[in-house]
CSV table of C-alpha atoms and ligand atoms in Angstrom, one decimal:
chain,number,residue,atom,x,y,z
A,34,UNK,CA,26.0,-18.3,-13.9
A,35,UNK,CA,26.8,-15.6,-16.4
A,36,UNK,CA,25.7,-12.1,-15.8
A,37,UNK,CA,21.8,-11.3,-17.1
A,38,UNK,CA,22.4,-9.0,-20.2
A,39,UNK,CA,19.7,-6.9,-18.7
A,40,UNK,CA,18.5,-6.1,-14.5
A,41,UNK,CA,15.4,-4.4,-13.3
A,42,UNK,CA,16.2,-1.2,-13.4
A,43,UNK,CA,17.5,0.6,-10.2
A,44,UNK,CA,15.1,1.4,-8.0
A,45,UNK,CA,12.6,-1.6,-9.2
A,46,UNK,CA,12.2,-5.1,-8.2
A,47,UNK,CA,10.7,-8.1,-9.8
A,48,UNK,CA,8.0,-9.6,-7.0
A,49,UNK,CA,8.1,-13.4,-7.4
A,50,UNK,CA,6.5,-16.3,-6.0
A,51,UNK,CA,5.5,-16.8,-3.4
A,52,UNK,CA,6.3,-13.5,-1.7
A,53,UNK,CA,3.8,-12.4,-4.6
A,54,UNK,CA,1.3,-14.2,-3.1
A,55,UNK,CA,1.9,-13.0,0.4
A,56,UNK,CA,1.6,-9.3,-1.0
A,57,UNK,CA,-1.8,-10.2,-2.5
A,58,UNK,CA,-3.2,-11.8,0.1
A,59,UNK,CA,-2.3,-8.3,2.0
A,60,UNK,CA,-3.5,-6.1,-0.3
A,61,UNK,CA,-6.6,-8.4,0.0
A,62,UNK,CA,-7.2,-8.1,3.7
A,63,UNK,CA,-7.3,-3.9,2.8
A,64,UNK,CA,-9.5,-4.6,0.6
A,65,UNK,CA,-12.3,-6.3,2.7
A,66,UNK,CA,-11.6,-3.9,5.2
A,67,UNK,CA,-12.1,-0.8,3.0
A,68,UNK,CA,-15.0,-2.4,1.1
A,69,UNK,CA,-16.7,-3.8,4.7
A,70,UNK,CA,-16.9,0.6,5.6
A,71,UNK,CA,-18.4,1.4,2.4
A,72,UNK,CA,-15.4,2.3,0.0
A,73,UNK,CA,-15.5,1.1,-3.7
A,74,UNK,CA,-12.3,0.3,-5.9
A,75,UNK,CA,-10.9,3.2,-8.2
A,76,UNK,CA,-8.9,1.9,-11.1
A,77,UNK,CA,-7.0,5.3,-12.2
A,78,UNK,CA,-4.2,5.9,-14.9
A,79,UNK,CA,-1.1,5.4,-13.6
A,80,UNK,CA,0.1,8.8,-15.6
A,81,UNK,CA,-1.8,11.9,-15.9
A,82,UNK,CA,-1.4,15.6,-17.3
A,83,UNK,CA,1.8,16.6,-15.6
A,84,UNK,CA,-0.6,20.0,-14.4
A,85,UNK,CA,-2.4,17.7,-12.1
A,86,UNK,CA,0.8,16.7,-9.8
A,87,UNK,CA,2.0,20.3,-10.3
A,88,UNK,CA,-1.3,21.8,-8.4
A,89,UNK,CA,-0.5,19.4,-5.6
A,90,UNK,CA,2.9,19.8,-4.5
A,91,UNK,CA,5.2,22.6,-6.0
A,92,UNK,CA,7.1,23.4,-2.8
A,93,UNK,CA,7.6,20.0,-2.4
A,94,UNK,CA,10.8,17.2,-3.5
A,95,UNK,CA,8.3,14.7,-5.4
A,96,UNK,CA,7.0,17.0,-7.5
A,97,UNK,CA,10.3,19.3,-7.9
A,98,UNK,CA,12.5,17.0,-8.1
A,99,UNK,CA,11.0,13.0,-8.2
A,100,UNK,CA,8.6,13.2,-11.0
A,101,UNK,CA,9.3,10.6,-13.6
A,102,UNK,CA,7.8,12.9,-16.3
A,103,UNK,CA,7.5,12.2,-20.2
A,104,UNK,CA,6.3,13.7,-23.5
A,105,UNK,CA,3.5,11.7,-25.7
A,106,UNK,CA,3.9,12.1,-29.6
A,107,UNK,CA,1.0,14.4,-30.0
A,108,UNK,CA,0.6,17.7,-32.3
A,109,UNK,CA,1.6,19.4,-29.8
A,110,UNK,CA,3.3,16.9,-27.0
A,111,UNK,CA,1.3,16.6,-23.5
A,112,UNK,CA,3.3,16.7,-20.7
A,113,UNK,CA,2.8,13.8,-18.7
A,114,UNK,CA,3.9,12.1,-15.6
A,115,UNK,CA,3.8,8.9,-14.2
A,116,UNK,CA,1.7,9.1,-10.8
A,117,UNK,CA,4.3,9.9,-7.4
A,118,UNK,CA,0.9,9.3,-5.9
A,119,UNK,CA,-2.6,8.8,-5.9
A,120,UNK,CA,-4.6,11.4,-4.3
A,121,UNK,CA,-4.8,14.1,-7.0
A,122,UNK,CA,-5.5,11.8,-9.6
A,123,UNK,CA,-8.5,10.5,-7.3
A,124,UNK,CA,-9.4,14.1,-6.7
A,125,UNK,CA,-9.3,14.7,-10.9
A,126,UNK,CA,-11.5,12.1,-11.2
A,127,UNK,CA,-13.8,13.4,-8.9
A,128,UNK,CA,-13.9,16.8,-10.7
A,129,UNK,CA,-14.1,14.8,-14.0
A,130,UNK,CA,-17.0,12.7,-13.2
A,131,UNK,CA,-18.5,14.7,-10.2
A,132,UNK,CA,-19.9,11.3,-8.2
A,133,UNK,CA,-22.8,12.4,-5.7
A,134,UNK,CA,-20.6,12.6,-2.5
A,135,UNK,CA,-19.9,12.0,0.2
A,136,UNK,CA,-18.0,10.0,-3.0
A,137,UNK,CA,-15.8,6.7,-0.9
A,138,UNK,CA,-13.3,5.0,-2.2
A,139,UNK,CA,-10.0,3.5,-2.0
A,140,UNK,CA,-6.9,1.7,-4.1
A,141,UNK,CA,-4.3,0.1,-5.2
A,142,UNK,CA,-1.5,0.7,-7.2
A,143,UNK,CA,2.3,1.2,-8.4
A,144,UNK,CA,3.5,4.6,-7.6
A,145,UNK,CA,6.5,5.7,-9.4
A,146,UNK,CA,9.2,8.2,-8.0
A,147,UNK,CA,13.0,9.1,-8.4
A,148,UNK,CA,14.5,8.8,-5.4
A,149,UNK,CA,17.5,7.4,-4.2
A,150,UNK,CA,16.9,3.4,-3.3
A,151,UNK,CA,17.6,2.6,-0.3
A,152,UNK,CA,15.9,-0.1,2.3
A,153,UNK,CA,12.4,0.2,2.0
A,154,UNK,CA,12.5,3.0,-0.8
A,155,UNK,CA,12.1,2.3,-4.1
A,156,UNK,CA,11.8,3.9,-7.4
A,157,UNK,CA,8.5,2.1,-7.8
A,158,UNK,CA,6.5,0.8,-5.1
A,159,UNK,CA,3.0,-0.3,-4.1
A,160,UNK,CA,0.5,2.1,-2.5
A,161,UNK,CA,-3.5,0.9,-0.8
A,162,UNK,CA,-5.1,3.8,0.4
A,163,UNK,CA,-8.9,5.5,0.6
A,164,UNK,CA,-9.9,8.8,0.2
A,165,UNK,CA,-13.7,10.2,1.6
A,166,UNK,CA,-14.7,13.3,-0.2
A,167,UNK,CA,-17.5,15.6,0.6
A,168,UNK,CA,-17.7,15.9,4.1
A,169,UNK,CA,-15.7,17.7,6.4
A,170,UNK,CA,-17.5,16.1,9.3
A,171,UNK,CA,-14.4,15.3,12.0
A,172,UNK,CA,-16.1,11.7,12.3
A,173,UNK,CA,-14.9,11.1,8.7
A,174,UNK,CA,-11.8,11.6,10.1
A,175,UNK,CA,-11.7,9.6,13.0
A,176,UNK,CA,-13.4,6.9,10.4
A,177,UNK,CA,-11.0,6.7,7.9
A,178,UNK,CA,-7.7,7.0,10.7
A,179,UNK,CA,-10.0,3.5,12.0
A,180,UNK,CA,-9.7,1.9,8.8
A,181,UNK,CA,-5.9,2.6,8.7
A,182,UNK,CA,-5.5,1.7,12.8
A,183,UNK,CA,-7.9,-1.7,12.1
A,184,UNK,CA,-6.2,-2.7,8.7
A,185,UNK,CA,-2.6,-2.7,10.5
A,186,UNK,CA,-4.3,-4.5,13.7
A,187,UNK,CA,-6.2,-7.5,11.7
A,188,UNK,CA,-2.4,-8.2,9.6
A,189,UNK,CA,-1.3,-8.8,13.5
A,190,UNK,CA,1.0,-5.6,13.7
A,191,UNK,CA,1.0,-4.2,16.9
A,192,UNK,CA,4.2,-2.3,17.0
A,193,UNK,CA,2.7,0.6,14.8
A,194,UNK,CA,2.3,3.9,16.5
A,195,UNK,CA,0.0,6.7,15.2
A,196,UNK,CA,0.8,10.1,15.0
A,197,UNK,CA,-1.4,13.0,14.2
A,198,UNK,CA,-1.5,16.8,14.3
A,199,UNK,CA,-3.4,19.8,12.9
A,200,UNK,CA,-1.9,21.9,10.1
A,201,UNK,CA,-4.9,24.3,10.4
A,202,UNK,CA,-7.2,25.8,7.7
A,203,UNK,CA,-6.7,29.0,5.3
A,204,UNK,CA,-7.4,31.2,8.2
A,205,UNK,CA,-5.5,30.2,10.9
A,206,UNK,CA,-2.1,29.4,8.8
A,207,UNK,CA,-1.1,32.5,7.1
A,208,UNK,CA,-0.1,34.0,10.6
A,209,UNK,CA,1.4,30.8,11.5
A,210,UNK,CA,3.7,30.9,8.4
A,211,UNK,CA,4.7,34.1,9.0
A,212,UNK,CA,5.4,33.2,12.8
A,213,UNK,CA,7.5,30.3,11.7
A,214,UNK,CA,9.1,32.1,8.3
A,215,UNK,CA,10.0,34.9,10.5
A,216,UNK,CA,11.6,32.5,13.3
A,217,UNK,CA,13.5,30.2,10.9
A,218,UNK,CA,14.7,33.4,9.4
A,219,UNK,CA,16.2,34.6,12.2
A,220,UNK,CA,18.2,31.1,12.6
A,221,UNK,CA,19.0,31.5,8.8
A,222,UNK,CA,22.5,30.7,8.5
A,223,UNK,CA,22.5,28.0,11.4
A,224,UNK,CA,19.9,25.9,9.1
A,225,UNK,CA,21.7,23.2,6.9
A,226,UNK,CA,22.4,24.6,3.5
A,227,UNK,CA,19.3,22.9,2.1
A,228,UNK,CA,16.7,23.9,4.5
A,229,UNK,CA,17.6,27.4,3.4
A,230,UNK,CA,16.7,27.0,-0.1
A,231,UNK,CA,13.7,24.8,1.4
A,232,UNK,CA,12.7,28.2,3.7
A,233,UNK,CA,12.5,30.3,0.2
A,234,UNK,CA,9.6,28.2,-1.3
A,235,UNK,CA,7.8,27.2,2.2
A,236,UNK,CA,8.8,27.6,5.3
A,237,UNK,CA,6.6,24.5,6.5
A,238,UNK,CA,8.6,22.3,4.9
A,239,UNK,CA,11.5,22.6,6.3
A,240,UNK,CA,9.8,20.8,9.8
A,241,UNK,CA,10.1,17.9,7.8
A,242,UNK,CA,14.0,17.9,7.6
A,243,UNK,CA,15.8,14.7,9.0
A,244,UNK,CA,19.6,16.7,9.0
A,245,UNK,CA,21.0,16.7,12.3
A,246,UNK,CA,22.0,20.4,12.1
A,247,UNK,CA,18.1,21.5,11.7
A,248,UNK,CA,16.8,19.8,14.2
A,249,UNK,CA,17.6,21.7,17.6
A,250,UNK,CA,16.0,24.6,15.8
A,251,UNK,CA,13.2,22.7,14.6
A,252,UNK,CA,12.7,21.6,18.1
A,253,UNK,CA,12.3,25.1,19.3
A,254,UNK,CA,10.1,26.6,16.6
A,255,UNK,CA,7.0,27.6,16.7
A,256,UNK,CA,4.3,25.3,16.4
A,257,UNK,CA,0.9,25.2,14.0
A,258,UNK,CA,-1.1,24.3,17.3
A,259,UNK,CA,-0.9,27.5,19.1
A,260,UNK,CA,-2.1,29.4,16.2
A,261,UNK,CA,-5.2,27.2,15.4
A,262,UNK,CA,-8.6,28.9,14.8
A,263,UNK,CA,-11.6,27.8,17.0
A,264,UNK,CA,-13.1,26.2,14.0
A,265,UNK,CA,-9.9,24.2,13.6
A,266,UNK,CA,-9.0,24.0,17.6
A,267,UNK,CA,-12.5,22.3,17.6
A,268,UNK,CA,-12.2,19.8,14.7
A,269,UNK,CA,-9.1,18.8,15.9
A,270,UNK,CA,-10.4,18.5,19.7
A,271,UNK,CA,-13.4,16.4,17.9
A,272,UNK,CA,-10.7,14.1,15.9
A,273,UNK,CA,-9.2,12.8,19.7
A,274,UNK,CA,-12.0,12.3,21.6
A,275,UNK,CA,-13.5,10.0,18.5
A,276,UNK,CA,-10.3,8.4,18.3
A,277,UNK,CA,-10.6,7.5,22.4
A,278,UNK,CA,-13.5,6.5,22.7
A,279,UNK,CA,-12.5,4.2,19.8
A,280,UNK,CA,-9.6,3.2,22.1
A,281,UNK,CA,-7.3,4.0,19.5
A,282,UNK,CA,-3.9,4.8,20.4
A,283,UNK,CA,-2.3,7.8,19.3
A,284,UNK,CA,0.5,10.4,20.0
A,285,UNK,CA,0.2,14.0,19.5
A,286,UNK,CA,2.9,15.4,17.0
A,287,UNK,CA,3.2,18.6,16.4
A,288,UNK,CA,5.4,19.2,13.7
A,289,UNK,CA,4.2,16.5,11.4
A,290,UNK,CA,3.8,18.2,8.3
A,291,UNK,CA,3.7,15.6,5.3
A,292,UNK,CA,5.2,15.4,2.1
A,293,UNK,CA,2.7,16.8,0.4
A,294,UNK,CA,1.5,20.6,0.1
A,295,UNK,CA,-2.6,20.4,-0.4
A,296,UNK,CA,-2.7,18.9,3.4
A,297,UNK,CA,-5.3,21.3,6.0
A,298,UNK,CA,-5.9,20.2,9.6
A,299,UNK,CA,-6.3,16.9,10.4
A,300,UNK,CA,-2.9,15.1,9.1
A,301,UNK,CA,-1.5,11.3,10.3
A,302,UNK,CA,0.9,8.9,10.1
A,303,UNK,CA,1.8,5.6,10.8
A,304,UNK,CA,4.9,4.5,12.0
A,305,UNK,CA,6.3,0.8,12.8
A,306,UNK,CA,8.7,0.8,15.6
A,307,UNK,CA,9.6,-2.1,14.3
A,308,UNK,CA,11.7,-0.6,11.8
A,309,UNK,CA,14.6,1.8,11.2
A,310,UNK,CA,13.5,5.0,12.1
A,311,UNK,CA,14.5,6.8,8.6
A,312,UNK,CA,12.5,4.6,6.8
A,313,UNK,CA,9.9,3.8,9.7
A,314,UNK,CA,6.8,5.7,7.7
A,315,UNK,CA,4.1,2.8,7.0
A,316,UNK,CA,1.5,5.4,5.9
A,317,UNK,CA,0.0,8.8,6.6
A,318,UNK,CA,-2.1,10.9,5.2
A,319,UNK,CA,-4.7,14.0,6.0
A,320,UNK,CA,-7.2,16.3,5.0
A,321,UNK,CA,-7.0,18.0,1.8
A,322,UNK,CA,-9.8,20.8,1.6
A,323,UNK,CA,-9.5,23.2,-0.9
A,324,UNK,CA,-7.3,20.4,-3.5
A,325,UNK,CA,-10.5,19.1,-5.6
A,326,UNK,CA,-11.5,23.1,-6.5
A,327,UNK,CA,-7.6,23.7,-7.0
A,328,UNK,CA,-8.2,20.7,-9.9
A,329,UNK,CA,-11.1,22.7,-11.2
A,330,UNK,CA,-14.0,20.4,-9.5
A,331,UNK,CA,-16.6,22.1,-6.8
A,332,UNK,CA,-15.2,23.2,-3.3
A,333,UNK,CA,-15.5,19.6,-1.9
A,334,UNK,CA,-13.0,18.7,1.3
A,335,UNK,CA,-11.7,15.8,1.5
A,336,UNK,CA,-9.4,13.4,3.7
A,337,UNK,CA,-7.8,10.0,2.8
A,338,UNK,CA,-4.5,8.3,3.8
A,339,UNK,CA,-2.0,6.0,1.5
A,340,UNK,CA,0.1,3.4,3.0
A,341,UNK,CA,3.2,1.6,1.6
A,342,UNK,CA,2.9,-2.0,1.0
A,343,UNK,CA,6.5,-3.2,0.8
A,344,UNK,CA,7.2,-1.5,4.1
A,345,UNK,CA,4.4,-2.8,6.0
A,346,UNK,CA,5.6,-6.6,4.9
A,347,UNK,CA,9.0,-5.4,6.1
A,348,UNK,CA,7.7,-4.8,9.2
A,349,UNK,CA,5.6,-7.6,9.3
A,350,UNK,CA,8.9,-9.8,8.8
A,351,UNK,CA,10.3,-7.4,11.7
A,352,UNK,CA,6.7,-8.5,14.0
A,353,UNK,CA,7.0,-12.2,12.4
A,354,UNK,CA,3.3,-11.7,11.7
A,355,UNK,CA,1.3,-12.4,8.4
A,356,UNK,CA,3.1,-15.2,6.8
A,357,UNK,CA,3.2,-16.4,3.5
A,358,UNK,CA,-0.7,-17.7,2.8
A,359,UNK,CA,-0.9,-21.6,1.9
A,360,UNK,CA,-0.4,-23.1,-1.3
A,361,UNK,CA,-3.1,-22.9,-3.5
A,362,UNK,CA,-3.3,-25.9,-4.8
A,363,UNK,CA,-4.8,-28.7,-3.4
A,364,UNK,CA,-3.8,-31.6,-5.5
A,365,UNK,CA,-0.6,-32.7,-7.6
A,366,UNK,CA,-1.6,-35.1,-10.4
A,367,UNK,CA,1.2,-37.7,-11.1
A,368,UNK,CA,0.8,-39.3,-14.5
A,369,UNK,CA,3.4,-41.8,-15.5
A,370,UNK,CA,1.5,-43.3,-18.5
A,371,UNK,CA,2.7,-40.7,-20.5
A,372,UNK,CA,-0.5,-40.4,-22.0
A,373,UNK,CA,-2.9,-37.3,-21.7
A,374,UNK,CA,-4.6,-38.3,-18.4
A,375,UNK,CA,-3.3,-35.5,-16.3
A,376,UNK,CA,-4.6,-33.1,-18.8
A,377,UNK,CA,-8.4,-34.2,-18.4
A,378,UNK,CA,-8.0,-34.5,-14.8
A,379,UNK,CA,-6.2,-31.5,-14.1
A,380,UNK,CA,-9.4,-30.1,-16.2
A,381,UNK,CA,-12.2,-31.9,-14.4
A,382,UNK,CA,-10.7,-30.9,-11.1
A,383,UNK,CA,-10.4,-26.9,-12.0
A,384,UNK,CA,-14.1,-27.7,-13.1
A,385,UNK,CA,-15.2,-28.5,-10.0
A,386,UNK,CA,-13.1,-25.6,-8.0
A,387,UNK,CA,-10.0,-27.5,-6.8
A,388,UNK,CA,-6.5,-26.5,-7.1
A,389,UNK,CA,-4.7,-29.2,-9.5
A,390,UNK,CA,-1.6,-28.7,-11.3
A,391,UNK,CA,1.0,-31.8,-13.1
A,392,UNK,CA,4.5,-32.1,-14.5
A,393,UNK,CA,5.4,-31.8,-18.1
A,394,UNK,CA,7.8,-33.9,-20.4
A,395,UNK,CA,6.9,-37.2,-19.2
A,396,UNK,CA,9.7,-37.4,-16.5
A,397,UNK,CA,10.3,-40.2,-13.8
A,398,UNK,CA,7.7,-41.2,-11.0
A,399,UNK,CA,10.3,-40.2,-8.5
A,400,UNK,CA,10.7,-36.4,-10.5
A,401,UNK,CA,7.2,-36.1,-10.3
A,402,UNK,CA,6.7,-37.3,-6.8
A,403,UNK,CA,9.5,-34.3,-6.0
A,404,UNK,CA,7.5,-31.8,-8.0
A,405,UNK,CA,4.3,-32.9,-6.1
A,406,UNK,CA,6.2,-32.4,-2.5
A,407,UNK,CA,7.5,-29.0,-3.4
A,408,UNK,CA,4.2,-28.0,-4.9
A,409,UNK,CA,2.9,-28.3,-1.3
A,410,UNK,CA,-0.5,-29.2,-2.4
A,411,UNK,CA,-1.9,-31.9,0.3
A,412,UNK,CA,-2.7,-34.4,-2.0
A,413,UNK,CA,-1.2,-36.2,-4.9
A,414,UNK,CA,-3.1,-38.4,-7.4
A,415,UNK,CA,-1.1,-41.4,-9.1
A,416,UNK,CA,-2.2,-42.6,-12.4
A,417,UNK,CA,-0.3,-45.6,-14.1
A,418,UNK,CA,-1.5,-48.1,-16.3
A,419,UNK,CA,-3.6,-50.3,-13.8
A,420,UNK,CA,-5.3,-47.2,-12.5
A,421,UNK,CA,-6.1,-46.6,-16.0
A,422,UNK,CA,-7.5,-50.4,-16.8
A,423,UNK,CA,-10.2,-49.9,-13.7
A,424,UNK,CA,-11.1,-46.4,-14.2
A,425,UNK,CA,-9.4,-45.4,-11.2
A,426,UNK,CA,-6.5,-43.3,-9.4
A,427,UNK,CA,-4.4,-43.9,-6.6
A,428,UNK,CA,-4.9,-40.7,-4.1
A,429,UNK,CA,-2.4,-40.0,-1.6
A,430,UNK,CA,-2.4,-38.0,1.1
A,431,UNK,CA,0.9,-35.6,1.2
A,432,UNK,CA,0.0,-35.0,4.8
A,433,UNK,CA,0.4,-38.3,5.9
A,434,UNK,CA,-3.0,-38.4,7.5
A,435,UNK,CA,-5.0,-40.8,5.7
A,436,UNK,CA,-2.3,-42.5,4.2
A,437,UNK,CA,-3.1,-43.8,0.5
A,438,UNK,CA,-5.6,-45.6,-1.8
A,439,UNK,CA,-7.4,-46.2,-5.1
A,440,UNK,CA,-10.7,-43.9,-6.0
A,441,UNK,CA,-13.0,-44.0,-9.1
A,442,UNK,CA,-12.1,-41.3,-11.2
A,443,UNK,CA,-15.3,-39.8,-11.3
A,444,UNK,CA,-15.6,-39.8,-7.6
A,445,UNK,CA,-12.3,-38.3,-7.2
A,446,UNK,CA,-12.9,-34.3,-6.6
A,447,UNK,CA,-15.6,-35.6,-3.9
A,448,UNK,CA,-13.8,-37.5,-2.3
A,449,UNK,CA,-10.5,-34.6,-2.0
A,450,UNK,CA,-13.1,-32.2,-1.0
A,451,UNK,CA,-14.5,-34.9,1.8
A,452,UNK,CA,-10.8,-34.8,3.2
A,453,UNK,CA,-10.3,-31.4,2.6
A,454,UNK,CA,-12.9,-30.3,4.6
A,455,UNK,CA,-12.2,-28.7,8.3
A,456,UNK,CA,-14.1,-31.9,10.2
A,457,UNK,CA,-11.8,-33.9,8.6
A,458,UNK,CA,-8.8,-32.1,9.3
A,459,UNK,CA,-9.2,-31.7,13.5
B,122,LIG,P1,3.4,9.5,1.0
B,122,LIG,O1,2.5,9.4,-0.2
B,122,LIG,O2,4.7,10.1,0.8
B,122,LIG,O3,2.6,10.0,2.2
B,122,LIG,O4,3.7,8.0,1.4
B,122,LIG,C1,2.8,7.1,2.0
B,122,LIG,C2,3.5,5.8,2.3
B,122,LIG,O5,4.0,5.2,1.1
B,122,LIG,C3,4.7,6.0,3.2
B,122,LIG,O6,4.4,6.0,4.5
B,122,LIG,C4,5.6,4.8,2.8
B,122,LIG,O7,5.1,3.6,3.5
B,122,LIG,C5,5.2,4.6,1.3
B,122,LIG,N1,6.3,5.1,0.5
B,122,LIG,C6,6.4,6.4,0.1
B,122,LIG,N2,7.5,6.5,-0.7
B,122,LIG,C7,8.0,5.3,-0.8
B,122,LIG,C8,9.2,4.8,-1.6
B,122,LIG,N3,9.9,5.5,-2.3
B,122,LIG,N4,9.4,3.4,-1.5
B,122,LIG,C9,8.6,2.6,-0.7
B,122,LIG,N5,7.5,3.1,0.0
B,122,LIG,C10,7.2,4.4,-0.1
């Protein structure tokens, strides 16, 4: 085959069929799941003002250095960006429109950021997530972590393991910083060359460094727990015992800082043991108090999570769980009369809510009999000439079960859902 003048470009993928429909039909289950505890869709730009990512992260690799960012041809240019993620442009909206809270609800969408591409990273991949703004109640917490937990448990993964910590409020961290700014400080030169320059903008981040060479020092620094105020020692305390007497799983991590800078006590993730450990991160997410008044909305707290589609249906190949949904069509209409008869039944049979599709080009019964086996549909209806005399089809059962036999036309979609039905099919 010769080589495609053009590819996706790096970092992208084209999602076919059927995996397509496998990612759909996940997507779907978060769906019911988010809508079933009260959270309605947001449909959001997938660019914004390039201010609104800046507010959210500027100590931080997706916003320094990942943003896919672009001029408009205005009088004079904005600065936009496509989204790296879709908190603060939830939070924008909510300053925007100012929805009565405790304001629910939760998405899905293509983020967009440059990395490098690697297994399970991508340029641009597919984010579901909520977000609860309004309340700072810790049951909102333990409430949304539950959606998260139950979403992963009803797709039949049960190799993901939750981690949370507290990162602490604007009391308690500023002495925290300094604790831990003043510790990696005096480990300076044994820190890999890019944690120091990650120490000069924010000493928290560097906890989040995977180099081998950081992380005996990481292990031994200080840690956000000890330093927590009662408020936040009390929140957090309030976040466990909801999550046990959920029976929720979880494991305490203390330096679990996110990629993100707007994140204030309660913070999560979800990883799948399932996968590689560098690339292990189904989801996290946190608390985010003080980001809607940084966007120039009320003071409003907030918490949410986002988790990464493509990497939960790696590790749902990994588990061997949630397979590809069925075919959905239901019948294959084989029409060798050449005439236009698969076009009106095709038509009558969408009418009346089944799945029917046909082949094109008036080829061979035998091509069309292979389309309608490939098409996996259960049934198959044959029209020829005879059928055609006595206002009839031939219906056969691709199964196998009920064998085949000539219907009247206009009994035809009753007769399909008859068979379809679940009686019929023990
Ligand atoms: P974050 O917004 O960084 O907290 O990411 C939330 C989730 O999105 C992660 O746990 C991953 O599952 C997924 N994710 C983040 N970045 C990527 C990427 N570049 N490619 C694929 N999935 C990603």
């Amino acid at each position: 085959m010769a080589e495609p003048k053009f590819r996706a470009p790096k970092g992208t993928r084209d999602i076919l069929p059927p995996e397509s429909a496998r990612r759909r039909a996940l997507v779907e289950v978060f769906a019911d799941r988010a809508s079933r505890s009260g959270f309605g869709e947001v449909v959001s730009p997938m660019f914004e003002d390039m201010g609104v990512f800046k507010r959210v992260g500027e100590s931080t690799d997706i916003v320094t250095k990942e943003m896919f960012d672009l001029y408009d041809k205005g009088d004079p240019p904005q600065h936009l960006a496509l989204r790296p993620e879709l908190t603060a442009s939830i939070c924008r909206a909510f300053a925007e429109h100012r929805p009565v809270p405790p304001w629910k609800v939760w998405y899905e969408g293509p983020q967009f950021r440059y990395e490098q591409p690697q297994a399970g990273r991508y340029r641009q991949f597919t984010q579901v997530g909520v977000e609860l703004l309004g309340t700072d109640d810790p049951q909102a917490d333990v409430d949304v972590i539950a959606l998260g937990a139950g979403f992963f448990s009803s797709v039949g993964l049960s190799r993901v393991r939750l981690l949370i910590n507290s990162l602490g409020d604007p009391q308690c961290r500023p002495a925290y910083m300094e604790a831990l700014k003043s510790y990696l400080e005096s480990r300076g030169s044994d820190l890999s060359p890019q944690s120091q320059v990650t120490l000069e903008r924010n000493p928290l981040r560097v906890l989040d460094s995977k180099r081998r060479a950081d992380q005996p020092i990481i292990d031994s620094a200080p840690l956000m727990v000890d330093f927590l105020s009662a408020e936040s020692a009390e929140h957090f305390e309030t976040v466990r015992s909801g999550l046990d007497a959920l029976g929720i799983e979880f494991d305490i991590s203390p330096r679990l800082v996110r990629g993100l800078d707007y994140y204030t006590r309660t913070t999560f993730e979800f990883a799948a043991e399932s996968l590689e450990s560098s690339q292990n991160a189904v989801g996290g997410g946190g608390r985010y108090d003080g980001l809607v008044e940084d966007l120039g909305g009320p003071p409003t707290p907030g918490i949410g999570f986002a988790l990464g589609i493509d990497r939960i249906l790696m590790a749902c190949d990994s588990e061997q769980v949630f397979p590809q949904p069925p075919p959905a069509l239901d019948v294959f209409v084989v029409d060798v009369t050449g005439g236009p008869h698969a076009l009106s039944v095709c038509d009558a049979l969408r009418g009346r809510g089944l799945g029917a599709d046909r082949a094109y080009g008036g080829r061979s019964m035998k091509a069309q009999m292979k389309l309608a086996d490939r098409s996996g549909a259960p049934f198959a209806v044959i029209i020829g000439e005879d059928e055609v005399a006595s206002g009839e089809v031939t219906l056969r059962d691709m199964r196998g079960d009920s064998g085949q036999r000539r219907v009247p036309l206009a009994a035809l979609a009753g007769e399909i859902r008859h068979l379809l039905s679940p009686k019929q099919e023990r």
